[in-house]
Amino acid sequence: MLEAKGLNVNLAQEAPTRWEKLGDLVLLPANAFTASDFSAFGAELYACVARVLGASRVARQAPVSQGPKRESRAVMLYPEGADGWVETKELGVTYGLDVTKVMFSSGNGTEKNRMGAVGANGETVVDLFAGIGYYTLQLLKNAGAAKVYACEWNPNSCEALRHNLRVNGVESRCEVLEGDNRRTAPTGVADRVLLGLLPHAEMSWETAIKALKPKGGVLHVHSNVNSGDEDEWMVRLVSELKSLAETNGRGDLDIVVEHLERVKWYGPRIRHVVCDVR
């Protein structure tokens, strides 16, 4: 193709070596085929990509918005006029979303699997950053949770979440609470609270404490932490949670770390971790 267009064959070295496949859609990395010379191919290039990768649609990722809702900026490339809605299945759960509006966190597969096997039978769970249901759906469909309060402030994620609850047949056991969880989350109801926001969810640590039942429960606290600083971060986490508990009349809670899960590398020397605190 390059020679036919009179282009330098070395351009082939700029083709991506990694991509994401979601249903019939291939999501290319943000820097894929961005060199100006590739514009000579037009739709022909992406038709070829789709054919080679066994897809019918192609999109290119873009840097996620840095606002609190972390909205997707992916762009559809092929075919012209195609929409970004996809459905994909992971660990027995169907996830639907519009890739141009919402991120799909495929890199968190190990944590989805862990939440699906966490043993939440009969529990009430509050998911403070539910997204499209990454963990909520695993808890409802695979872990036996009786009820999940799913808090989410991105309207596009809420739309996908409601769809996903329906297609997975668990909508009757989940209440979607749209808006800032610091205002919408219930209090005194949870056996388990998820705080799955990166780079951290510190703004909602107090909300998590308030959500727990009087007898206490488990918090799953996500954060990005510099490699080697995990112990220091856990000490600060426990100290802060104890202080927040005392401030909110929950000084009786004996807050201890049960487990630290290293989910993935988020960047150079930066780990995505989850601390299970009881």
mmCIF file of C-alpha atoms in Angstrom:
data_model
loop_
_atom_site.group_PDB
_atom_site.id
_atom_site.type_symbol
_atom_site.label_atom_id
_atom_site.label_comp_id
_atom_site.label_asym_id
_atom_site.label_seq_id
_atom_site.Cartn_x
_atom_site.Cartn_y
_atom_site.Cartn_z
ATOM 1 C CA MET A 1 0.000 0.000 0.000
ATOM 2 C CA LEU A 2 2.797 2.416 0.863
ATOM 3 C CA GLU A 3 4.649 1.893 -2.401
ATOM 4 C CA ALA A 4 1.426 2.251 -4.389
ATOM 5 C CA LYS A 5 0.926 5.676 -2.824
ATOM 6 C CA GLY A 6 4.545 6.694 -3.393
ATOM 7 C CA LEU A 7 5.255 6.796 0.343
ATOM 8 C CA ASN A 8 8.288 5.726 2.340
ATOM 9 C CA VAL A 9 7.954 2.050 3.251
ATOM 10 C CA ASN A 10 9.469 2.860 6.663
ATOM 11 C CA LEU A 11 6.079 4.280 7.602
ATOM 12 C CA ALA A 12 5.040 0.683 8.245
ATOM 13 C CA GLN A 13 7.120 0.845 11.432
ATOM 14 C CA GLU A 14 4.622 3.360 12.809
ATOM 15 C CA ALA A 15 1.756 0.862 12.663
ATOM 16 C CA PRO A 16 0.531 0.015 16.174
ATOM 17 C CA THR A 17 1.620 -3.226 17.793
ATOM 18 C CA ARG A 18 -1.189 -3.153 20.372
ATOM 19 C CA TRP A 19 -4.897 -2.453 20.171
ATOM 20 C CA GLU A 20 -8.104 -3.309 21.966
ATOM 21 C CA LYS A 21 -10.898 -5.450 20.532
ATOM 22 C CA LEU A 22 -14.381 -4.801 21.878
ATOM 23 C CA GLY A 23 -16.988 -6.872 20.107
ATOM 24 C CA ASP A 24 -16.780 -6.017 16.408
ATOM 25 C CA LEU A 25 -14.836 -2.792 17.059
ATOM 26 C CA VAL A 26 -11.067 -2.301 17.135
ATOM 27 C CA LEU A 27 -9.897 0.566 19.337
ATOM 28 C CA LEU A 28 -6.473 1.784 18.236
ATOM 29 C CA PRO A 29 -4.072 3.642 20.566
ATOM 30 C CA ALA A 30 -4.069 7.444 20.480
ATOM 31 C CA ASN A 31 -0.881 7.679 18.403
ATOM 32 C CA ALA A 32 -1.881 5.137 15.735
ATOM 33 C CA PHE A 33 -1.580 6.314 12.107
ATOM 34 C CA THR A 34 -1.337 9.986 13.121
ATOM 35 C CA ALA A 35 1.590 10.847 10.824
ATOM 36 C CA SER A 36 0.383 13.223 8.120
ATOM 37 C CA ASP A 37 1.448 10.819 5.339
ATOM 38 C CA PHE A 38 -1.227 8.337 6.404
ATOM 39 C CA SER A 39 -3.929 10.792 5.366
ATOM 40 C CA ALA A 40 -3.192 9.806 1.750
ATOM 41 C CA PHE A 41 -4.995 6.505 2.343
ATOM 42 C CA GLY A 42 -8.266 7.898 3.634
ATOM 43 C CA ALA A 43 -10.862 5.245 4.525
ATOM 44 C CA GLU A 44 -8.892 2.620 2.589
ATOM 45 C CA LEU A 45 -6.393 2.342 5.450
ATOM 46 C CA TYR A 46 -8.997 1.695 8.126
ATOM 47 C CA ALA A 47 -10.944 -0.697 5.911
ATOM 48 C CA CYS A 48 -7.715 -2.686 5.662
ATOM 49 C CA VAL A 49 -7.192 -2.531 9.447
ATOM 50 C CA ALA A 50 -10.733 -3.800 10.015
ATOM 51 C CA ARG A 51 -10.294 -6.626 7.542
ATOM 52 C CA VAL A 52 -6.937 -7.767 8.915
ATOM 53 C CA LEU A 53 -8.102 -7.645 12.559
ATOM 54 C CA GLY A 54 -11.469 -9.254 11.926
ATOM 55 C CA ALA A 55 -13.541 -6.199 12.842
ATOM 56 C CA SER A 56 -16.262 -4.196 11.161
ATOM 57 C CA ARG A 57 -15.547 -0.881 12.884
ATOM 58 C CA VAL A 58 -12.389 1.031 13.805
ATOM 59 C CA ALA A 59 -11.914 3.822 16.343
ATOM 60 C CA ARG A 60 -8.880 5.629 17.733
ATOM 61 C CA GLN A 61 -8.412 6.352 21.413
ATOM 62 C CA ALA A 62 -7.513 9.843 22.615
ATOM 63 C CA PRO A 63 -6.269 11.135 25.961
ATOM 64 C CA VAL A 64 -9.090 10.811 28.479
ATOM 65 C CA SER A 65 -10.505 14.117 29.693
ATOM 66 C CA GLN A 66 -8.842 15.239 32.904
ATOM 67 C CA GLY A 67 -12.117 16.388 34.459
ATOM 68 C CA PRO A 68 -13.636 14.458 37.354
ATOM 69 C CA LYS A 69 -15.878 12.431 35.016
ATOM 70 C CA ARG A 70 -12.881 11.175 32.964
ATOM 71 C CA GLU A 71 -14.883 11.062 29.741
ATOM 72 C CA SER A 72 -13.678 9.237 26.656
ATOM 73 C CA ARG A 73 -12.535 11.237 23.629
ATOM 74 C CA ALA A 74 -12.177 8.300 21.248
ATOM 75 C CA VAL A 75 -13.029 9.008 17.599
ATOM 76 C CA MET A 76 -14.722 6.678 15.127
ATOM 77 C CA LEU A 77 -12.618 6.190 11.976
ATOM 78 C CA TYR A 78 -14.408 3.526 9.940
ATOM 79 C CA PRO A 79 -16.895 3.114 8.399
ATOM 80 C CA GLU A 80 -18.148 6.641 7.871
ATOM 81 C CA GLY A 81 -21.092 7.432 10.133
ATOM 82 C CA ALA A 82 -20.600 4.397 12.399
ATOM 83 C CA ASP A 83 -21.628 4.763 16.018
ATOM 84 C CA GLY A 84 -19.452 3.815 18.972
ATOM 85 C CA TRP A 85 -21.783 1.459 20.858
ATOM 86 C CA VAL A 86 -20.240 -1.941 21.543
ATOM 87 C CA GLU A 87 -20.958 -4.961 23.685
ATOM 88 C CA THR A 88 -18.307 -7.276 25.037
ATOM 89 C CA LYS A 89 -18.344 -10.158 27.490
ATOM 90 C CA GLU A 90 -15.933 -10.688 30.364
ATOM 91 C CA LEU A 91 -16.123 -13.312 33.089
ATOM 92 C CA GLY A 92 -19.711 -14.134 32.231
ATOM 93 C CA VAL A 93 -20.870 -10.514 32.292
ATOM 94 C CA THR A 94 -21.974 -8.482 29.269
ATOM 95 C CA TYR A 95 -20.726 -4.889 29.197
ATOM 96 C CA GLY A 96 -22.175 -2.356 26.753
ATOM 97 C CA LEU A 97 -20.874 1.175 26.223
ATOM 98 C CA ASP A 98 -20.258 3.913 23.674
ATOM 99 C CA VAL A 99 -16.475 4.079 23.270
ATOM 100 C CA THR A 100 -16.682 7.726 22.137
ATOM 101 C CA LYS A 101 -18.276 8.703 25.458
ATOM 102 C CA VAL A 102 -17.138 6.206 28.082
ATOM 103 C CA MET A 103 -13.870 4.437 28.903
ATOM 104 C CA PHE A 104 -13.686 0.663 29.095
ATOM 105 C CA SER A 105 -11.180 -0.490 31.705
ATOM 106 C CA SER A 106 -10.057 -3.788 30.214
ATOM 107 C CA GLY A 107 -6.811 -3.599 32.196
ATOM 108 C CA ASN A 108 -8.740 -4.161 35.435
ATOM 109 C CA GLY A 109 -9.716 -7.710 34.511
ATOM 110 C CA THR A 110 -7.994 -9.264 37.521
ATOM 111 C CA GLU A 111 -9.866 -6.965 39.894
ATOM 112 C CA LYS A 112 -13.199 -7.665 38.144
ATOM 113 C CA ASN A 113 -12.462 -11.346 38.614
ATOM 114 C CA ARG A 114 -11.616 -10.790 42.283
ATOM 115 C CA MET A 115 -14.865 -8.914 42.914
ATOM 116 C CA GLY A 116 -16.790 -11.699 41.205
ATOM 117 C CA ALA A 117 -15.286 -14.196 43.636
ATOM 118 C CA VAL A 118 -15.160 -12.060 46.765
ATOM 119 C CA GLY A 119 -17.910 -13.936 48.606
ATOM 120 C CA ALA A 120 -20.511 -11.194 49.030
ATOM 121 C CA ASN A 121 -23.454 -13.574 49.369
ATOM 122 C CA GLY A 122 -26.456 -11.727 50.837
ATOM 123 C CA GLU A 123 -24.486 -8.496 51.310
ATOM 124 C CA THR A 124 -25.488 -4.910 50.667
ATOM 125 C CA VAL A 125 -22.801 -3.098 48.703
ATOM 126 C CA VAL A 126 -22.231 0.580 47.915
ATOM 127 C CA ASP A 127 -20.152 1.200 44.781
ATOM 128 C CA LEU A 128 -19.144 4.865 44.951
ATOM 129 C CA PHE A 129 -17.692 5.052 41.423
ATOM 130 C CA ALA A 130 -19.710 2.467 39.501
ATOM 131 C CA GLY A 131 -18.955 3.571 35.942
ATOM 132 C CA ILE A 132 -20.685 1.217 33.521
ATOM 133 C CA GLY A 133 -20.787 -1.476 36.202
ATOM 134 C CA TYR A 134 -17.268 -2.913 36.057
ATOM 135 C CA TYR A 135 -17.452 -4.262 39.620
ATOM 136 C CA THR A 136 -21.160 -3.798 40.379
ATOM 137 C CA LEU A 137 -22.115 -6.368 37.754
ATOM 138 C CA GLN A 138 -19.538 -8.887 38.981
ATOM 139 C CA LEU A 139 -20.824 -8.544 42.544
ATOM 140 C CA LEU A 140 -24.446 -8.981 41.487
ATOM 141 C CA LYS A 141 -24.028 -11.739 38.925
ATOM 142 C CA ASN A 142 -21.127 -13.775 40.289
ATOM 143 C CA ALA A 143 -20.488 -12.874 43.944
ATOM 144 C CA GLY A 144 -24.042 -13.173 45.276
ATOM 145 C CA ALA A 145 -24.580 -9.597 46.499
ATOM 146 C CA ALA A 146 -28.203 -9.053 47.506
ATOM 147 C CA LYS A 147 -28.265 -5.326 46.770
ATOM 148 C CA VAL A 148 -25.908 -2.778 45.242
ATOM 149 C CA TYR A 149 -26.244 0.985 45.424
ATOM 150 C CA ALA A 150 -24.337 2.151 42.341
ATOM 151 C CA CYS A 151 -23.229 5.781 42.502
ATOM 152 C CA GLU A 152 -22.069 7.447 39.276
ATOM 153 C CA TRP A 153 -21.836 11.075 38.153
ATOM 154 C CA ASN A 154 -21.204 10.663 34.405
ATOM 155 C CA PRO A 155 -24.613 10.599 32.623
ATOM 156 C CA ASN A 156 -23.189 8.555 29.728
ATOM 157 C CA SER A 157 -21.867 5.946 32.157
ATOM 158 C CA CYS A 158 -25.234 5.871 33.941
ATOM 159 C CA GLU A 159 -26.981 5.184 30.636
ATOM 160 C CA ALA A 160 -24.629 2.294 29.900
ATOM 161 C CA LEU A 161 -24.899 1.019 33.485
ATOM 162 C CA ARG A 162 -28.692 0.844 33.347
ATOM 163 C CA HIS A 163 -28.487 -0.988 30.013
ATOM 164 C CA ASN A 164 -25.958 -3.444 31.428
ATOM 165 C CA LEU A 165 -28.050 -4.155 34.503
ATOM 166 C CA ARG A 166 -30.978 -5.022 32.228
ATOM 167 C CA VAL A 167 -29.097 -7.268 29.784
ATOM 168 C CA ASN A 168 -27.471 -9.151 32.660
ATOM 169 C CA GLY A 169 -30.829 -9.629 34.390
ATOM 170 C CA VAL A 170 -29.836 -8.014 37.708
ATOM 171 C CA GLU A 171 -31.582 -4.625 37.529
ATOM 172 C CA SER A 172 -34.019 -5.498 40.342
ATOM 173 C CA ARG A 173 -31.117 -5.766 42.812
ATOM 174 C CA CYS A 174 -29.379 -2.496 41.950
ATOM 175 C CA GLU A 175 -30.300 1.119 42.565
ATOM 176 C CA VAL A 176 -28.455 3.613 40.375
ATOM 177 C CA LEU A 177 -27.775 6.888 42.212
ATOM 178 C CA GLU A 178 -26.788 9.516 39.665
ATOM 179 C CA GLY A 179 -24.694 12.472 40.807
ATOM 180 C CA ASP A 180 -21.867 13.204 43.255
ATOM 181 C CA ASN A 181 -21.653 10.284 45.701
ATOM 182 C CA ARG A 182 -20.916 12.689 48.541
ATOM 183 C CA ARG A 183 -24.549 13.765 48.207
ATOM 184 C CA THR A 184 -26.245 10.631 46.853
ATOM 185 C CA ALA A 185 -24.672 7.688 48.700
ATOM 186 C CA PRO A 186 -26.803 6.046 51.405
ATOM 187 C CA THR A 187 -25.565 5.898 54.999
ATOM 188 C CA GLY A 188 -25.452 3.030 57.459
ATOM 189 C CA VAL A 189 -26.390 0.303 54.955
ATOM 190 C CA ALA A 190 -23.229 -1.287 53.542
ATOM 191 C CA ASP A 191 -21.418 -4.501 54.331
ATOM 192 C CA ARG A 192 -18.939 -3.545 51.619
ATOM 193 C CA VAL A 193 -17.965 -0.264 49.910
ATOM 194 C CA LEU A 194 -15.997 0.124 46.676
ATOM 195 C CA LEU A 195 -13.898 3.220 45.976
ATOM 196 C CA GLY A 196 -12.716 2.461 42.440
ATOM 197 C CA LEU A 197 -11.522 5.855 41.198
ATOM 198 C CA LEU A 198 -8.034 6.676 39.938
ATOM 199 C CA PRO A 199 -5.675 8.309 40.607
ATOM 200 C CA HIS A 200 -7.385 8.195 44.012
ATOM 201 C CA ALA A 201 -10.760 8.476 45.744
ATOM 202 C CA GLU A 202 -9.708 10.408 48.844
ATOM 203 C CA MET A 203 -12.544 12.903 48.423
ATOM 204 C CA SER A 204 -14.981 10.055 49.192
ATOM 205 C CA TRP A 205 -13.195 8.256 52.036
ATOM 206 C CA GLU A 206 -15.517 9.949 54.533
ATOM 207 C CA THR A 207 -18.547 9.009 52.425
ATOM 208 C CA ALA A 208 -17.400 5.384 52.543
ATOM 209 C CA ILE A 209 -17.145 5.409 56.331
ATOM 210 C CA LYS A 210 -20.650 6.862 56.578
ATOM 211 C CA ALA A 211 -22.032 4.205 54.219
ATOM 212 C CA LEU A 212 -20.953 1.292 56.430
ATOM 213 C CA LYS A 213 -23.400 -0.481 58.699
ATOM 214 C CA PRO A 214 -23.046 0.210 62.450
ATOM 215 C CA LYS A 215 -21.193 -3.107 62.826
ATOM 216 C CA GLY A 216 -18.677 -2.015 60.163
ATOM 217 C CA GLY A 217 -17.677 -3.767 56.975
ATOM 218 C CA VAL A 218 -15.068 -3.868 54.212
ATOM 219 C CA LEU A 219 -13.703 -0.989 52.130
ATOM 220 C CA HIS A 220 -11.958 -1.665 48.814
ATOM 221 C CA VAL A 221 -9.849 1.474 48.349
ATOM 222 C CA HIS A 222 -8.248 2.013 44.929
ATOM 223 C CA SER A 223 -5.300 4.331 44.338
ATOM 224 C CA ASN A 224 -2.245 4.942 42.196
ATOM 225 C CA VAL A 225 0.853 4.578 44.372
ATOM 226 C CA ASN A 226 4.543 4.909 43.579
ATOM 227 C CA SER A 227 6.177 1.504 43.539
ATOM 228 C CA GLY A 228 7.889 0.935 46.874
ATOM 229 C CA ASP A 229 5.619 3.382 48.716
ATOM 230 C CA GLU A 230 2.743 0.939 49.263
ATOM 231 C CA ASP A 231 3.403 0.399 52.981
ATOM 232 C CA GLU A 232 3.676 4.117 53.667
ATOM 233 C CA TRP A 233 0.439 4.740 51.769
ATOM 234 C CA MET A 234 -1.408 2.031 53.726
ATOM 235 C CA VAL A 235 -0.286 3.511 57.040
ATOM 236 C CA ARG A 236 -1.618 6.913 55.963
ATOM 237 C CA LEU A 237 -4.846 5.347 54.677
ATOM 238 C CA VAL A 238 -5.580 3.617 57.992
ATOM 239 C CA SER A 239 -4.703 6.766 59.964
ATOM 240 C CA GLU A 240 -6.986 8.939 57.825
ATOM 241 C CA LEU A 241 -9.854 6.459 57.972
ATOM 242 C CA LYS A 242 -9.583 6.214 61.764
ATOM 243 C CA SER A 243 -9.676 9.999 62.032
ATOM 244 C CA LEU A 244 -12.713 10.195 59.738
ATOM 245 C CA ALA A 245 -14.442 7.445 61.707
ATOM 246 C CA GLU A 246 -13.930 9.310 64.976
ATOM 247 C CA THR A 247 -15.141 12.580 63.438
ATOM 248 C CA ASN A 248 -18.351 10.836 62.366
ATOM 249 C CA GLY A 249 -19.029 9.105 65.671
ATOM 250 C CA ARG A 250 -17.599 5.773 64.528
ATOM 251 C CA GLY A 251 -14.576 5.668 66.790
ATOM 252 C CA ASP A 252 -15.586 2.129 67.733
ATOM 253 C CA LEU A 253 -14.448 0.830 64.337
ATOM 254 C CA ASP A 254 -11.225 -1.176 64.540
ATOM 255 C CA ILE A 255 -9.733 -0.343 61.143
ATOM 256 C CA VAL A 256 -7.124 -2.801 59.877
ATOM 257 C CA VAL A 257 -5.640 -3.730 56.506
ATOM 258 C CA GLU A 258 -6.616 -7.205 55.339
ATOM 259 C CA HIS A 259 -4.982 -7.321 51.919
ATOM 260 C CA LEU A 260 -3.211 -5.228 49.288
ATOM 261 C CA GLU A 261 -3.959 -6.141 45.665
ATOM 262 C CA ARG A 262 -1.522 -4.945 43.019
ATOM 263 C CA VAL A 263 -3.785 -4.650 39.973
ATOM 264 C CA LYS A 264 -1.495 -3.352 37.230
ATOM 265 C CA TRP A 265 1.214 -0.889 36.294
ATOM 266 C CA TYR A 266 -0.412 2.472 35.597
ATOM 267 C CA GLY A 267 2.749 4.237 34.462
ATOM 268 C CA PRO A 268 6.505 4.177 35.038
ATOM 269 C CA ARG A 269 6.943 3.070 38.667
ATOM 270 C CA ILE A 270 3.265 3.772 39.408
ATOM 271 C CA ARG A 271 1.015 0.921 40.478
ATOM 272 C CA HIS A 272 -2.763 0.697 40.577
ATOM 273 C CA VAL A 273 -3.426 -0.938 43.943
ATOM 274 C CA VAL A 274 -6.513 -1.856 45.955
ATOM 275 C CA CYS A 275 -6.354 -1.980 49.726
ATOM 276 C CA ASP A 276 -8.979 -4.097 51.495
ATOM 277 C CA VAL A 277 -9.677 -2.507 54.861
ATOM 278 C CA ARG A 278 -12.004 -3.867 57.526
#
